Amino acid sequence: MKYQSTAKERISLSLTVYHGGFCMVKEVRRIGVQEEIDEICFTDIARGIEAGSVLAKGFNMLEQRSSQDLLNKSNLLEKYIGQEVAIRKHDTGEERKIRLLSIGDGLIGELQDTKEVVIDPKGELVVPPLPESFFDGPALVWKTAPGKMEDHIKVSYLAEGIEWQMNYIAEIKGTELQLMGWLEIRNDAGIDFIGAALKLMAGKVYRQPRTGDFSPELGVHESSVSRPSIEGYDFRDRHTYRIGQPVTLLNGQTTQIAFLEAHIDSFRTIYEVDKWSNRATIKMEFDNKKTNGLGVSLASGKVKLYSLDTDKELEFIGEDAIGSVTEGEAVSIRIGEAFNIRCNSYEKKRWMQEGVEYITYCYDLANGKEENVRIHIHHSMDEPIWTMESSSHDYEIRNAGNIMFIVRTAAKKEVPVEFTYRVDKR
């Protein structure tokens, strides 16, 4: 017999969502009949299913085919081209039989009695019952081997059309920082995931390009917010977040889940310049440590930063994207450019002496703020091999081609930084 498995027979549903717009769906469904089954129609699945990813347990599969039919006027009528359908008049209810010839540019049919061809006949089109092979959504159809089947089946597959990201909101409160994190999941998979056990996997998973033409239909998204418990753990060199209670992800909606709320004890503001800067770039940094009120793995995401103005009104002051940050690392957020910290850099002098080239470079820093600041100069050398001859300030070699100065600059003061290095051309 043929058996149709729907979401009504679902025992459990699990969902793992990856970066890259896809997920892994894992279902357990009961088999509600005792008769021998030779074909299973597995319906109520995601529109972007990858048929080549299906794993099915609980029966012996001989053959699989997938159907992406969606119930709409066009693909429904295509099933009846060449077949007899009826045109029913609205006023009298009278029906006239035609053989459907084409639906491409309007409806074309052949009258059964006179063999005349009619174009866009007036009335209501009535078609025979839907073919057994036609489903009102995506489906998997399995031919099964004779024999005993278990009372439940386990099916998993990959599907496109669902994505997650991390959003952070940081609020500066004096010398402290309040950080909130939200997991955001967008479902465009063409199906509702009701009461799913949800995992979100951070990090890049390599995949081969798909050759199919699946493209999720994007629409206006509604949003919902929840606050379950979340457990983070490492799995196969990636960090995974397990949501502590079932989650419902409705198709066409964006769901936000509160992930993090931390009071960070200290942060630092850094001003950075390089040889192309006119004004300093503002960065805010804090240590991802338990001793600093945090100490958890943070997935890559966007950070929005807010601070109180002098009139005690909360204002937006910047936004940046951060990469994944493990416990113990520093989080660095680029806010924007400082209005009153300027930089002018230039090559002051270059000369040759006995096959050795000497280069003198200068940075003129100006702090227009009412407070002292530390300015980090990141200078990149144009030559791969060099030796420092003299410098007005201490510096740190970051790598072969980059050095960094940390310059303490008093309020309303200017500080010149000058250094000379040599390159052996012999």
Short mmCIF file of C-alpha atoms in Angstrom, two decimals:
data_model
loop_
_atom_site.label_atom_id
_atom_site.label_comp_id
_atom_site.label_asym_id
_atom_site.label_seq_id
_atom_site.Cartn_x
_atom_site.Cartn_y
_atom_site.Cartn_z
CA MET A 1 0.00 0.00 0.00
CA LYS A 2 0.94 3.66 -0.35
CA TYR A 3 1.32 5.60 2.87
CA GLN A 4 1.42 9.39 3.23
CA SER A 5 3.43 10.67 6.19
CA THR A 6 2.53 14.19 7.32
CA ALA A 7 3.48 16.50 10.17
CA LYS A 8 0.57 15.07 12.17
CA GLU A 9 2.60 11.88 12.72
CA ARG A 10 5.64 13.83 13.93
CA ILE A 11 7.04 12.63 17.26
CA SER A 12 10.02 15.00 17.44
CA LEU A 13 11.62 17.76 15.38
CA SER A 14 15.20 19.03 15.68
CA LEU A 15 16.85 21.81 13.74
CA THR A 16 20.50 22.84 13.41
CA VAL A 17 20.99 26.18 11.64
CA TYR A 18 24.33 27.07 10.06
CA HIS A 19 25.87 30.26 8.76
CA GLY A 20 25.40 30.34 5.00
CA GLY A 21 21.61 30.14 4.73
CA PHE A 22 20.95 26.45 5.33
CA CYS A 23 19.95 24.05 8.09
CA MET A 24 19.76 20.36 8.96
CA VAL A 25 16.27 19.09 9.75
CA LYS A 26 15.86 15.94 11.85
CA GLU A 27 12.43 14.35 12.30
CA VAL A 28 10.98 11.26 13.93
CA ARG A 29 7.51 10.27 12.71
CA ARG A 30 5.29 7.36 13.66
CA ILE A 31 3.88 4.94 11.08
CA GLY A 32 0.18 4.70 11.79
CA VAL A 33 -0.73 1.49 9.91
CA GLN A 34 0.04 -2.21 10.30
CA GLU A 35 -0.32 -3.16 6.64
CA GLU A 36 2.69 -3.78 4.44
CA ILE A 37 3.85 -0.55 2.82
CA ASP A 38 5.56 -0.40 -0.55
CA GLU A 39 5.63 3.40 -0.98
CA ILE A 40 5.97 6.26 1.49
CA CYS A 41 5.08 9.84 0.56
CA PHE A 42 6.89 12.06 3.07
CA THR A 43 5.26 15.51 2.99
CA ASP A 44 5.36 18.73 5.07
CA ILE A 45 9.05 19.29 4.39
CA ALA A 46 11.10 22.41 3.65
CA ARG A 47 10.83 23.91 0.18
CA GLY A 48 14.61 24.15 -0.24
CA ILE A 49 15.32 20.51 0.61
CA GLU A 50 18.46 19.00 -0.91
CA ALA A 51 17.29 15.58 -2.04
CA GLY A 52 20.84 14.26 -2.15
CA SER A 53 21.28 14.89 1.59
CA VAL A 54 18.42 12.69 2.86
CA LEU A 55 19.15 10.10 5.55
CA ALA A 56 16.21 7.79 6.36
CA LYS A 57 16.13 4.99 8.94
CA GLY A 58 13.42 2.52 9.96
CA PHE A 59 12.76 0.93 6.55
CA ASN A 60 14.61 -0.43 3.52
CA MET A 61 14.61 2.18 0.78
CA LEU A 62 14.84 0.95 -2.81
CA GLU A 63 14.25 4.20 -4.66
CA GLN A 64 13.77 7.88 -3.88
CA ARG A 65 12.33 10.70 -5.89
CA SER A 66 11.64 14.25 -4.82
CA SER A 67 8.81 16.52 -5.86
CA GLN A 68 9.02 20.30 -5.67
CA ASP A 69 5.47 20.83 -6.95
CA LEU A 70 3.78 23.80 -5.30
CA LEU A 71 0.05 24.28 -5.69
CA ASN A 72 -0.51 27.28 -7.94
CA LYS A 73 -2.58 27.93 -11.03
CA SER A 74 0.20 27.47 -13.53
CA ASN A 75 1.66 24.13 -12.47
CA LEU A 76 -1.78 22.76 -11.63
CA LEU A 77 -3.12 23.42 -15.15
CA GLU A 78 0.04 21.99 -16.71
CA LYS A 79 -1.02 18.60 -15.32
CA TYR A 80 -4.20 18.75 -17.42
CA ILE A 81 -2.81 19.80 -20.80
CA GLY A 82 -4.20 17.33 -23.37
CA GLN A 83 -6.96 16.22 -20.99
CA GLU A 84 -10.67 16.98 -20.85
CA VAL A 85 -11.77 19.82 -18.56
CA ALA A 86 -15.02 21.74 -18.25
CA ILE A 87 -16.03 25.40 -18.64
CA ARG A 88 -18.94 26.25 -16.33
CA LYS A 89 -21.01 29.36 -17.00
CA HIS A 90 -21.46 31.59 -13.96
CA ASP A 91 -25.10 32.47 -14.59
CA THR A 92 -26.63 29.14 -15.62
CA GLY A 93 -24.16 26.56 -14.27
CA GLU A 94 -24.10 24.93 -17.71
CA GLU A 95 -20.86 23.07 -18.46
CA ARG A 96 -19.14 22.56 -21.80
CA LYS A 97 -16.29 20.09 -22.27
CA ILE A 98 -13.01 21.15 -23.87
CA ARG A 99 -9.63 19.53 -24.35
CA LEU A 100 -7.01 21.77 -22.79
CA LEU A 101 -4.34 22.65 -25.37
CA SER A 102 -2.26 25.44 -23.85
CA ILE A 103 -2.02 27.72 -20.82
CA GLY A 104 1.08 29.71 -21.80
CA ASP A 105 -0.43 32.96 -23.11
CA GLY A 106 -3.99 32.68 -21.95
CA LEU A 107 -6.10 29.52 -22.00
CA ILE A 108 -6.60 27.65 -25.31
CA GLY A 109 -8.91 24.66 -25.66
CA GLU A 110 -10.64 22.49 -28.24
CA LEU A 111 -14.41 21.99 -27.99
CA GLN A 112 -15.14 18.29 -27.70
CA ASP A 113 -18.33 18.38 -29.80
CA THR A 114 -17.36 20.68 -32.67
CA LYS A 115 -13.54 20.47 -32.49
CA GLU A 116 -13.45 24.27 -32.71
CA VAL A 117 -10.60 26.01 -30.91
CA VAL A 118 -11.56 28.56 -28.26
CA ILE A 119 -9.28 31.13 -26.68
CA ASP A 120 -9.85 32.34 -23.13
CA PRO A 121 -13.40 30.91 -22.88
CA LYS A 122 -15.69 32.74 -20.46
CA GLY A 123 -16.69 30.91 -17.30
CA GLU A 124 -15.29 28.88 -14.45
CA LEU A 125 -12.69 26.23 -15.28
CA VAL A 126 -13.42 22.86 -13.62
CA VAL A 127 -10.73 20.19 -13.63
CA PRO A 128 -10.77 16.51 -12.55
CA PRO A 129 -9.44 15.48 -9.12
CA LEU A 130 -5.74 16.03 -8.47
CA PRO A 131 -3.45 13.25 -9.68
CA GLU A 132 -2.05 11.00 -6.95
CA SER A 133 1.46 12.07 -7.90
CA PHE A 134 0.66 15.73 -7.26
CA PHE A 135 1.33 17.23 -3.83
CA ASP A 136 0.44 20.67 -2.57
CA GLY A 137 4.05 21.19 -1.49
CA PRO A 138 7.51 19.59 -1.59
CA ALA A 139 7.57 15.85 -0.90
CA LEU A 140 9.86 12.83 -0.85
CA VAL A 141 8.55 9.58 -2.31
CA TRP A 142 10.27 6.31 -1.35
CA LYS A 143 9.80 2.86 -2.82
CA THR A 144 10.37 0.38 -0.01
CA ALA A 145 11.43 -3.26 0.07
CA PRO A 146 8.92 -5.85 1.29
CA GLY A 147 9.28 -6.76 4.92
CA LYS A 148 8.61 -5.56 8.42
CA MET A 149 8.74 -1.81 8.96
CA GLU A 150 9.42 -0.17 12.29
CA ASP A 151 6.61 1.74 13.98
CA HIS A 152 8.52 4.99 13.50
CA ILE A 153 10.98 6.37 10.97
CA LYS A 154 13.88 8.81 11.40
CA VAL A 155 14.54 11.25 8.57
CA SER A 156 17.11 14.03 8.30
CA TYR A 157 17.99 16.34 5.43
CA LEU A 158 19.66 19.63 4.54
CA ALA A 159 17.55 22.55 3.36
CA GLU A 160 18.18 26.10 2.23
CA GLY A 161 16.23 29.19 3.17
CA ILE A 162 17.02 29.64 6.84
CA GLU A 163 19.79 31.79 8.35
CA TRP A 164 20.96 33.01 11.72
CA GLN A 165 23.15 35.82 12.95
CA MET A 166 24.22 37.36 16.23
CA ASN A 167 23.33 40.93 17.14
CA TYR A 168 24.93 42.72 20.09
CA ILE A 169 23.87 45.92 21.83
CA ALA A 170 26.42 47.67 24.04
CA GLU A 171 25.62 50.60 26.33
CA ILE A 172 28.36 52.64 27.96
CA LYS A 173 27.55 53.39 31.62
CA GLY A 174 30.36 55.50 33.04
CA THR A 175 33.41 53.25 33.30
CA GLU A 176 31.36 50.08 32.76
CA LEU A 177 29.69 48.51 29.76
CA GLN A 178 26.38 46.65 29.55
CA LEU A 179 26.38 44.09 26.74
CA MET A 180 23.32 42.26 25.43
CA GLY A 181 23.36 39.57 22.75
CA TRP A 182 20.46 38.42 20.58
CA LEU A 183 20.31 35.37 18.35
CA GLU A 184 18.31 36.20 15.23
CA ILE A 185 16.91 33.44 13.00
CA ARG A 186 15.16 34.17 9.70
CA ASN A 187 12.97 31.42 8.26
CA ASP A 188 12.32 31.48 4.51
CA ALA A 189 12.33 27.69 4.15
CA GLY A 190 8.68 27.55 3.06
CA ILE A 191 7.51 25.67 6.15
CA ASP A 192 6.74 26.36 9.81
CA PHE A 193 9.01 24.61 12.31
CA ILE A 194 6.73 24.12 15.31
CA GLY A 195 8.24 23.28 18.71
CA ALA A 196 11.67 22.40 17.32
CA ALA A 197 14.74 21.57 19.40
CA LEU A 198 17.09 24.23 18.07
CA LYS A 199 20.88 24.42 17.71
CA LEU A 200 22.85 27.22 16.07
CA MET A 201 26.34 26.41 14.81
CA ALA A 202 28.92 29.19 14.56
CA GLY A 203 31.82 29.08 12.14
CA LYS A 204 32.17 28.39 8.44
CA VAL A 205 31.21 25.01 7.00
CA TYR A 206 32.64 24.35 3.54
CA ARG A 207 30.08 23.40 0.92
CA GLN A 208 30.08 22.85 -2.82
CA PRO A 209 28.00 25.24 -4.99
CA ARG A 210 24.51 23.97 -5.70
CA THR A 211 23.44 23.48 -9.31
CA GLY A 212 19.71 23.73 -8.63
CA ASP A 213 17.67 26.84 -9.12
CA PHE A 214 16.19 27.10 -5.62
CA SER A 215 15.79 30.67 -4.53
CA PRO A 216 13.77 31.40 -1.38
CA GLU A 217 10.90 33.80 -1.74
CA LEU A 218 11.68 36.78 0.45
CA GLY A 219 8.83 38.84 1.84
CA VAL A 220 7.92 41.19 4.63
CA HIS A 221 9.14 39.67 7.87
CA GLU A 222 7.39 39.76 11.18
CA SER A 223 9.45 39.36 14.33
CA SER A 224 9.03 37.54 17.61
CA VAL A 225 11.21 37.58 20.72
CA SER A 226 11.84 34.88 23.34
CA ARG A 227 14.23 34.36 26.25
CA PRO A 228 15.01 30.65 26.84
CA SER A 229 18.17 29.30 28.46
CA ILE A 230 21.09 28.75 26.09
CA GLU A 231 24.05 26.39 26.44
CA GLY A 232 27.24 26.98 24.47
CA TYR A 233 29.71 24.18 23.76
CA ASP A 234 32.45 23.23 21.30
CA PHE A 235 31.77 20.58 18.65
CA ARG A 236 34.14 19.55 15.86
CA ASP A 237 36.21 22.76 15.96
CA ARG A 238 33.09 24.93 15.97
CA HIS A 239 31.04 26.57 18.70
CA THR A 240 27.42 25.50 19.00
CA TYR A 241 24.53 27.08 20.88
CA ARG A 242 21.81 24.74 22.17
CA ILE A 243 18.50 26.45 22.96
CA GLY A 244 17.12 25.16 26.22
CA GLN A 245 13.46 24.85 25.21
CA PRO A 246 11.46 24.13 22.03
CA VAL A 247 11.35 27.03 19.57
CA THR A 248 8.77 27.82 16.90
CA LEU A 249 10.09 29.36 13.69
CA LEU A 250 7.25 30.44 11.43
CA ASN A 251 7.85 30.75 7.72
CA GLY A 252 8.39 34.36 6.67
CA GLN A 253 9.22 35.47 10.21
CA THR A 254 12.34 36.56 12.05
CA THR A 255 12.71 35.23 15.59
CA GLN A 256 15.00 36.84 18.15
CA ILE A 257 16.23 34.92 21.17
CA ALA A 258 17.95 36.64 24.09
CA PHE A 259 21.38 35.06 24.41
CA LEU A 260 23.51 37.22 26.67
CA GLU A 261 23.32 39.95 29.29
CA ALA A 262 26.61 40.95 30.89
CA HIS A 263 27.95 43.86 32.91
CA ILE A 264 31.53 44.38 31.82
CA ASP A 265 33.63 45.97 34.55
CA SER A 266 36.12 47.84 32.38
CA PHE A 267 36.78 48.82 28.79
CA ARG A 268 39.28 51.06 27.05
CA THR A 269 38.99 53.63 24.29
CA ILE A 270 41.78 53.56 21.72
CA TYR A 271 42.61 56.09 19.03
CA GLU A 272 44.44 54.69 16.01
CA VAL A 273 46.17 56.32 13.05
CA ASP A 274 48.28 55.15 10.12
CA LYS A 275 50.11 56.85 7.25
CA TRP A 276 46.80 57.42 5.39
CA SER A 277 44.89 58.94 8.33
CA ASN A 278 43.76 62.53 8.67
CA ARG A 279 41.77 61.86 11.83
CA ALA A 280 42.06 59.09 14.39
CA THR A 281 39.86 56.00 14.24
CA ILE A 282 38.02 55.38 17.52
CA LYS A 283 37.99 51.84 18.88
CA MET A 284 36.53 50.46 22.05
CA GLU A 285 38.10 47.32 23.49
CA PHE A 286 37.33 45.04 26.41
CA ASP A 287 38.68 41.70 27.59
CA ASN A 288 36.46 38.63 27.23
CA LYS A 289 37.28 37.26 30.68
CA LYS A 290 35.24 36.07 33.64
CA THR A 291 37.16 38.50 35.82
CA ASN A 292 35.80 41.29 33.62
CA GLY A 293 32.18 40.12 33.84
CA LEU A 294 32.09 38.10 30.61
CA GLY A 295 34.19 35.01 29.73
CA VAL A 296 32.00 33.29 27.10
CA SER A 297 32.52 32.45 23.43
CA LEU A 298 31.00 35.15 21.23
CA ALA A 299 29.89 34.36 17.67
CA SER A 300 30.59 36.81 14.89
CA GLY A 301 27.94 39.49 14.50
CA LYS A 302 27.09 43.17 14.47
CA VAL A 303 27.56 45.41 17.52
CA LYS A 304 25.59 48.62 18.02
CA LEU A 305 26.98 51.00 20.64
CA TYR A 306 25.05 53.57 22.70
CA SER A 307 26.04 56.13 25.32
CA LEU A 308 24.40 58.82 27.46
CA ASP A 309 24.85 62.39 26.27
CA THR A 310 25.43 65.31 28.66
CA ASP A 311 21.63 65.77 28.86
CA LYS A 312 21.27 62.12 30.01
CA GLU A 313 19.68 61.12 26.70
CA LEU A 314 20.80 57.81 25.18
CA GLU A 315 22.47 58.27 21.78
CA PHE A 316 23.71 55.90 19.09
CA ILE A 317 27.48 56.35 18.61
CA GLY A 318 28.60 53.60 16.23
CA GLU A 319 28.27 50.12 14.77
CA ASP A 320 30.79 47.48 13.75
CA ALA A 321 31.02 43.81 12.80
CA ILE A 322 33.16 41.56 14.98
CA GLY A 323 34.57 38.14 14.24
CA SER A 324 34.25 35.16 16.56
CA VAL A 325 35.88 35.83 19.94
CA THR A 326 36.82 33.03 22.32
CA GLU A 327 37.18 33.36 26.08
CA GLY A 328 40.34 35.24 27.03
CA GLU A 329 40.58 37.26 23.81
CA ALA A 330 39.93 40.98 23.45
CA VAL A 331 36.84 42.33 21.72
CA SER A 332 37.57 45.33 19.50
CA ILE A 333 34.76 47.54 18.19
CA ARG A 334 35.47 50.25 15.63
CA ILE A 335 33.17 53.21 16.33
CA GLY A 336 34.12 55.89 13.82
CA GLU A 337 36.49 58.85 13.43
CA ALA A 338 37.44 61.27 16.20
CA PHE A 339 36.42 64.82 15.35
CA ASN A 340 39.17 66.46 17.42
CA ILE A 341 42.17 64.14 17.10
CA ARG A 342 44.11 64.89 13.93
CA CYS A 343 47.09 63.29 12.24
CA ASN A 344 49.47 64.48 9.56
CA SER A 345 52.08 62.00 8.34
CA TYR A 346 54.79 62.44 5.74
CA GLU A 347 58.19 61.25 4.62
CA LYS A 348 60.60 63.93 5.80
CA LYS A 349 63.82 62.80 4.16
CA ARG A 350 65.33 59.99 2.09
CA TRP A 351 69.02 59.64 1.13
CA MET A 352 71.64 57.09 0.04
CA GLN A 353 75.00 56.57 1.72
CA GLU A 354 77.47 53.85 0.68
CA GLY A 355 74.74 51.57 -0.72
CA VAL A 356 72.44 52.05 2.28
CA GLU A 357 69.17 53.99 1.99
CA TYR A 358 67.98 56.06 4.95
CA ILE A 359 64.35 57.13 5.40
CA THR A 360 63.01 59.57 7.98
CA TYR A 361 59.25 59.52 8.58
CA CYS A 362 57.11 61.85 10.71
CA TYR A 363 53.68 61.84 12.37
CA ASP A 364 52.31 65.10 13.74
CA LEU A 365 49.55 64.30 16.25
CA ALA A 366 47.13 66.91 17.61
CA ASN A 367 44.78 66.23 20.53
CA GLY A 368 41.95 68.78 20.61
CA LYS A 369 40.10 67.04 23.45
CA GLU A 370 39.82 68.31 27.02
CA GLU A 371 41.44 65.13 28.30
CA ASN A 372 44.67 63.19 27.82
CA VAL A 373 44.56 60.35 25.28
CA ARG A 374 46.73 57.51 24.02
CA ILE A 375 47.14 57.34 20.27
CA HIS A 376 48.31 54.16 18.57
CA ILE A 377 50.32 54.69 15.39
CA HIS A 378 50.30 51.68 13.06
CA HIS A 379 53.03 52.24 10.50
CA SER A 380 53.63 49.86 7.62
CA MET A 381 57.11 49.69 6.11
CA ASP A 382 57.39 49.70 2.34
CA GLU A 383 60.58 47.61 2.52
CA PRO A 384 60.54 44.01 3.80
CA ILE A 385 63.99 44.17 5.46
CA TRP A 386 64.95 47.23 7.48
CA THR A 387 66.78 48.37 10.62
CA MET A 388 65.69 51.18 12.93
CA GLU A 389 68.36 53.87 13.32
CA SER A 390 66.61 56.26 15.70
CA SER A 391 63.16 57.05 17.07
CA SER A 392 61.64 59.78 19.21
CA HIS A 393 59.30 57.27 20.90
CA ASP A 394 59.35 53.64 21.90
CA TYR A 395 57.80 51.24 19.42
CA GLU A 396 56.80 47.62 19.08
CA ILE A 397 57.52 45.43 16.06
CA ARG A 398 54.19 43.72 15.22
CA ASN A 399 55.57 41.78 12.26
CA ALA A 400 58.26 42.18 9.59
CA GLY A 401 56.51 45.06 7.86
CA ASN A 402 54.62 46.78 10.67
CA ILE A 403 55.51 48.71 13.81
CA MET A 404 53.31 50.36 16.44
CA PHE A 405 53.90 53.44 18.62
CA ILE A 406 51.77 54.20 21.67
CA VAL A 407 51.90 57.96 22.13
CA ARG A 408 50.49 59.65 25.23
CA THR A 409 49.15 63.01 24.16
CA ALA A 410 48.08 65.66 26.67
CA ALA A 411 44.83 67.63 26.32
CA LYS A 412 44.99 70.44 23.75
CA LYS A 413 48.57 69.51 22.84
CA GLU A 414 50.46 68.46 19.72
CA VAL A 415 53.12 65.74 19.69
CA PRO A 416 55.57 65.08 16.85
CA VAL A 417 56.78 61.50 16.28
CA GLU A 418 59.86 61.01 14.13
CA PHE A 419 61.88 57.93 13.31
CA THR A 420 64.65 56.99 10.87
CA TYR A 421 65.32 53.54 9.50
CA ARG A 422 67.76 52.17 6.97
CA VAL A 423 67.52 49.65 4.16
CA ASP A 424 70.65 47.92 2.87
CA LYS A 425 70.57 48.11 -0.96
CA ARG A 426 73.99 46.48 -1.47
#
